[in-house]
C-alpha positions as CSV (number, residue, x, y, z in Angstrom):
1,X,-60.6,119.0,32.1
2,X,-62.5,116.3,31.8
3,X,-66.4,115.8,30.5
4,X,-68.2,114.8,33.2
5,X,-66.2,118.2,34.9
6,X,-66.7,120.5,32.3
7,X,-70.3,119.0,32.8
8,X,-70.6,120.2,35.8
9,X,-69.1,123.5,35.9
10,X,-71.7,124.8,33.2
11,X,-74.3,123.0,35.1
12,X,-73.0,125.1,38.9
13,X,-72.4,128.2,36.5
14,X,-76.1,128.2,34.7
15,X,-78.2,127.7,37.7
16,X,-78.3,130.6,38.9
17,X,-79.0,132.6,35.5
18,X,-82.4,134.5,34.3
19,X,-81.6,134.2,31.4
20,X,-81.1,130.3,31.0
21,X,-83.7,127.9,31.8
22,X,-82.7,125.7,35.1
23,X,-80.9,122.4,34.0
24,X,-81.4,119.3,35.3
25,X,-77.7,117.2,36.0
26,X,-77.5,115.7,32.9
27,X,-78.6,118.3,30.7
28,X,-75.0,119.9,30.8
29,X,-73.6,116.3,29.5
30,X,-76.6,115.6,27.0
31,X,-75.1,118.6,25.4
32,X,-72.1,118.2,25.7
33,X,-71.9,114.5,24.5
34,X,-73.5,116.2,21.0
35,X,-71.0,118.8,21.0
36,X,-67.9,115.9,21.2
37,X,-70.4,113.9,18.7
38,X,-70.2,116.9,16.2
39,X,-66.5,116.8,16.6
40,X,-66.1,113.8,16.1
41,X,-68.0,113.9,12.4
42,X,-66.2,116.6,11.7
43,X,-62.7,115.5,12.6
44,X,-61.5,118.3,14.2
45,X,-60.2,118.9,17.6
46,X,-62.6,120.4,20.3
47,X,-61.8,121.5,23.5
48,X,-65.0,122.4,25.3
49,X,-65.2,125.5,27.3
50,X,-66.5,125.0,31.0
51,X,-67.9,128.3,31.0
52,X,-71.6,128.0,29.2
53,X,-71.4,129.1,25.8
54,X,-72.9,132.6,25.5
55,X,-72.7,133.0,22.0
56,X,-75.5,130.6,21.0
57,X,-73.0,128.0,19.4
58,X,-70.3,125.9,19.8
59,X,-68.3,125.9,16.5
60,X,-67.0,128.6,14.4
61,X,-65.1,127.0,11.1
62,X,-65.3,130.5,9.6
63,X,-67.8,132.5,7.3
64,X,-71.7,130.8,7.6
65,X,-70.1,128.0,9.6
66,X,-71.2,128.9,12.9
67,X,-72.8,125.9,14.5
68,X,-75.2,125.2,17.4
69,X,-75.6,121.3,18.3
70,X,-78.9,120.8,20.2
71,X,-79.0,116.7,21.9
72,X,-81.9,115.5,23.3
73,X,-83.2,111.8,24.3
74,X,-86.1,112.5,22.9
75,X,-85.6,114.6,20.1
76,X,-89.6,115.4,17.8
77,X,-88.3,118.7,17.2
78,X,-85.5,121.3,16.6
79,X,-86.3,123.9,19.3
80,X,-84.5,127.1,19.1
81,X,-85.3,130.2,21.6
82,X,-86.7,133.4,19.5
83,X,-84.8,135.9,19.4
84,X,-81.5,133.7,19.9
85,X,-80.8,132.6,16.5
86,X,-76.9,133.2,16.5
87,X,-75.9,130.1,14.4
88,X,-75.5,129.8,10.8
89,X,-76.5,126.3,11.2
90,X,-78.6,123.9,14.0
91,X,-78.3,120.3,14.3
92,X,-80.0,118.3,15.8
93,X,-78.9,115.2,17.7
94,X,-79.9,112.4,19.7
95,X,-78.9,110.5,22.6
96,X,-79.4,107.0,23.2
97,X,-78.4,106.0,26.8
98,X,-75.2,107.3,28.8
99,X,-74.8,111.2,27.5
100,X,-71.5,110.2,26.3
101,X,-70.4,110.9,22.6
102,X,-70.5,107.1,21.4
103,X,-74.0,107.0,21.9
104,X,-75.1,110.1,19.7
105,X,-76.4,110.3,16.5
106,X,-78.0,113.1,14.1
107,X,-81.2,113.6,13.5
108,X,-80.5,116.8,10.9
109,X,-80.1,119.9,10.3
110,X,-81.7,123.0,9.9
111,X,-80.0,126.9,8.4
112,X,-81.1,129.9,10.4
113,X,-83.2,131.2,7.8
114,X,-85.1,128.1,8.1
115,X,-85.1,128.4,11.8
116,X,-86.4,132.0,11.4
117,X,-88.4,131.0,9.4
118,X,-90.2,128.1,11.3
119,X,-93.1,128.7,13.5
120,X,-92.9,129.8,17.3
121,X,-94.5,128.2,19.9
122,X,-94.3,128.9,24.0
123,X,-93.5,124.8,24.8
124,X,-94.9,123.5,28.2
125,X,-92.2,122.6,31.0
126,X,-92.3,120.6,33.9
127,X,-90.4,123.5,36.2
128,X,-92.7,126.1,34.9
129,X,-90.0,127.3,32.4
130,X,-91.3,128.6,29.4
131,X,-90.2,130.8,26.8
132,X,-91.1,131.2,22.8
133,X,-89.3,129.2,20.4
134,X,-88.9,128.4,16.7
135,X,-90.2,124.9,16.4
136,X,-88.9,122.6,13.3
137,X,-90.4,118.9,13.7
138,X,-87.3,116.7,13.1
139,X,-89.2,114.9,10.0
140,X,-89.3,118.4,8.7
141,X,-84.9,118.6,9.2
142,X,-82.4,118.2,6.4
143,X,-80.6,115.2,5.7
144,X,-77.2,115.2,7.1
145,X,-75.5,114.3,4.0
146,X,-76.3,117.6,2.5
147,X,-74.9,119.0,5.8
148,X,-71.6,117.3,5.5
149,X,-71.6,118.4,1.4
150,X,-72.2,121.6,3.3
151,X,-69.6,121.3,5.2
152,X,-67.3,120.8,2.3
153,X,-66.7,117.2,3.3
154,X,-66.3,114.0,1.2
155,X,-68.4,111.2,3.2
156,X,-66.6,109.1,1.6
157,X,-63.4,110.0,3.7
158,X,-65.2,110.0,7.1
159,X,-65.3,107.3,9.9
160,X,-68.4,105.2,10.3
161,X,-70.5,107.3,12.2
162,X,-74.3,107.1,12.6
163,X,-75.6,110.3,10.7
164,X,-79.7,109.5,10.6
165,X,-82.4,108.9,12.8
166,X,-82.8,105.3,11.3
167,X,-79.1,104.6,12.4
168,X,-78.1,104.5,8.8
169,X,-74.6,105.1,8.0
170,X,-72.2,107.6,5.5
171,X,-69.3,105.2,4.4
């Protein structure tokens, strides 16, 4: 299946849930442009699902691996619902244009303790949509080269890839 379907069958899927907020059309791709992104830097093969994720992440590369991407175009903070920290690990990334996964980049990265940690705040919406969330701002993030160390990565053996909010580069 291809994106822009698997796009759209989480977007029809979601709109009808109480439990999600409502999504506009290019939410679904926003995300799932991050989630290819994340793949991508991680070099590993990722078949999205088109059913939502309901776990509250979309990798699992075994014990305190579990990670939840969260893309935005205008990413000033790491927002993650209370009471729905599932990850071991958030990331947060950014899109620049198309919500395709040539135009992300990461912004960093934040553990679950540190997302437990982090303040809550109800945010304002335009649909009227609000529930509390753990607010990080994204100065406040970890720099992704500690998150690919993390990882158990070399840099060094990775494909240029923009890893920074500056556009700076892990070679």
């Amino acid at each position: 299946m291809k994106s822009d379907e698997v796009a759209r069958v989480r977007h029809d899927t979601n709109k009808f849930s109480s439990t999600n907020k409502p999504l506009d059309n290019e939410a679904e791709a926003l995300g799932l442009a991050g989630e290819l992104a994340m793949a991508n830097l991680l070099r590993i093969v990722h078949r999205p699902q088109s059913a939502a994720p309901t776990r509250g992440y979309q990798f699992n590369l075994g014990p305190n691996k579990r990670i939840k991407v969260v893309t935005s175009k205008n990413p000033l903070s790491l927002l993650v619902k209370e009471g729905k920290v599932t990850a071991d690990v958030y990331v947060l990334a950014r899109c620049v244009g198309d919500p395709v996964a040539e135009n992300v980049d990461f912004v960093g990265w934040a553990s679950a303790k540190e997302v437990r940690s982090a303040p809550t705040l109800i945010p304002t919406s335009k649909g009227g949509y609000t529930q509390p969330a753990h607010k990080i701002p994204a100065a406040d993030l970890g720099d992704m080269t500690y998150f690919m160390h993390g990882m158990g990565m070399n840099p060094d053996e990775l494909n240029r890839f923009p890893l920074s909010k500056n556009g700076g580069y892990i070679v």
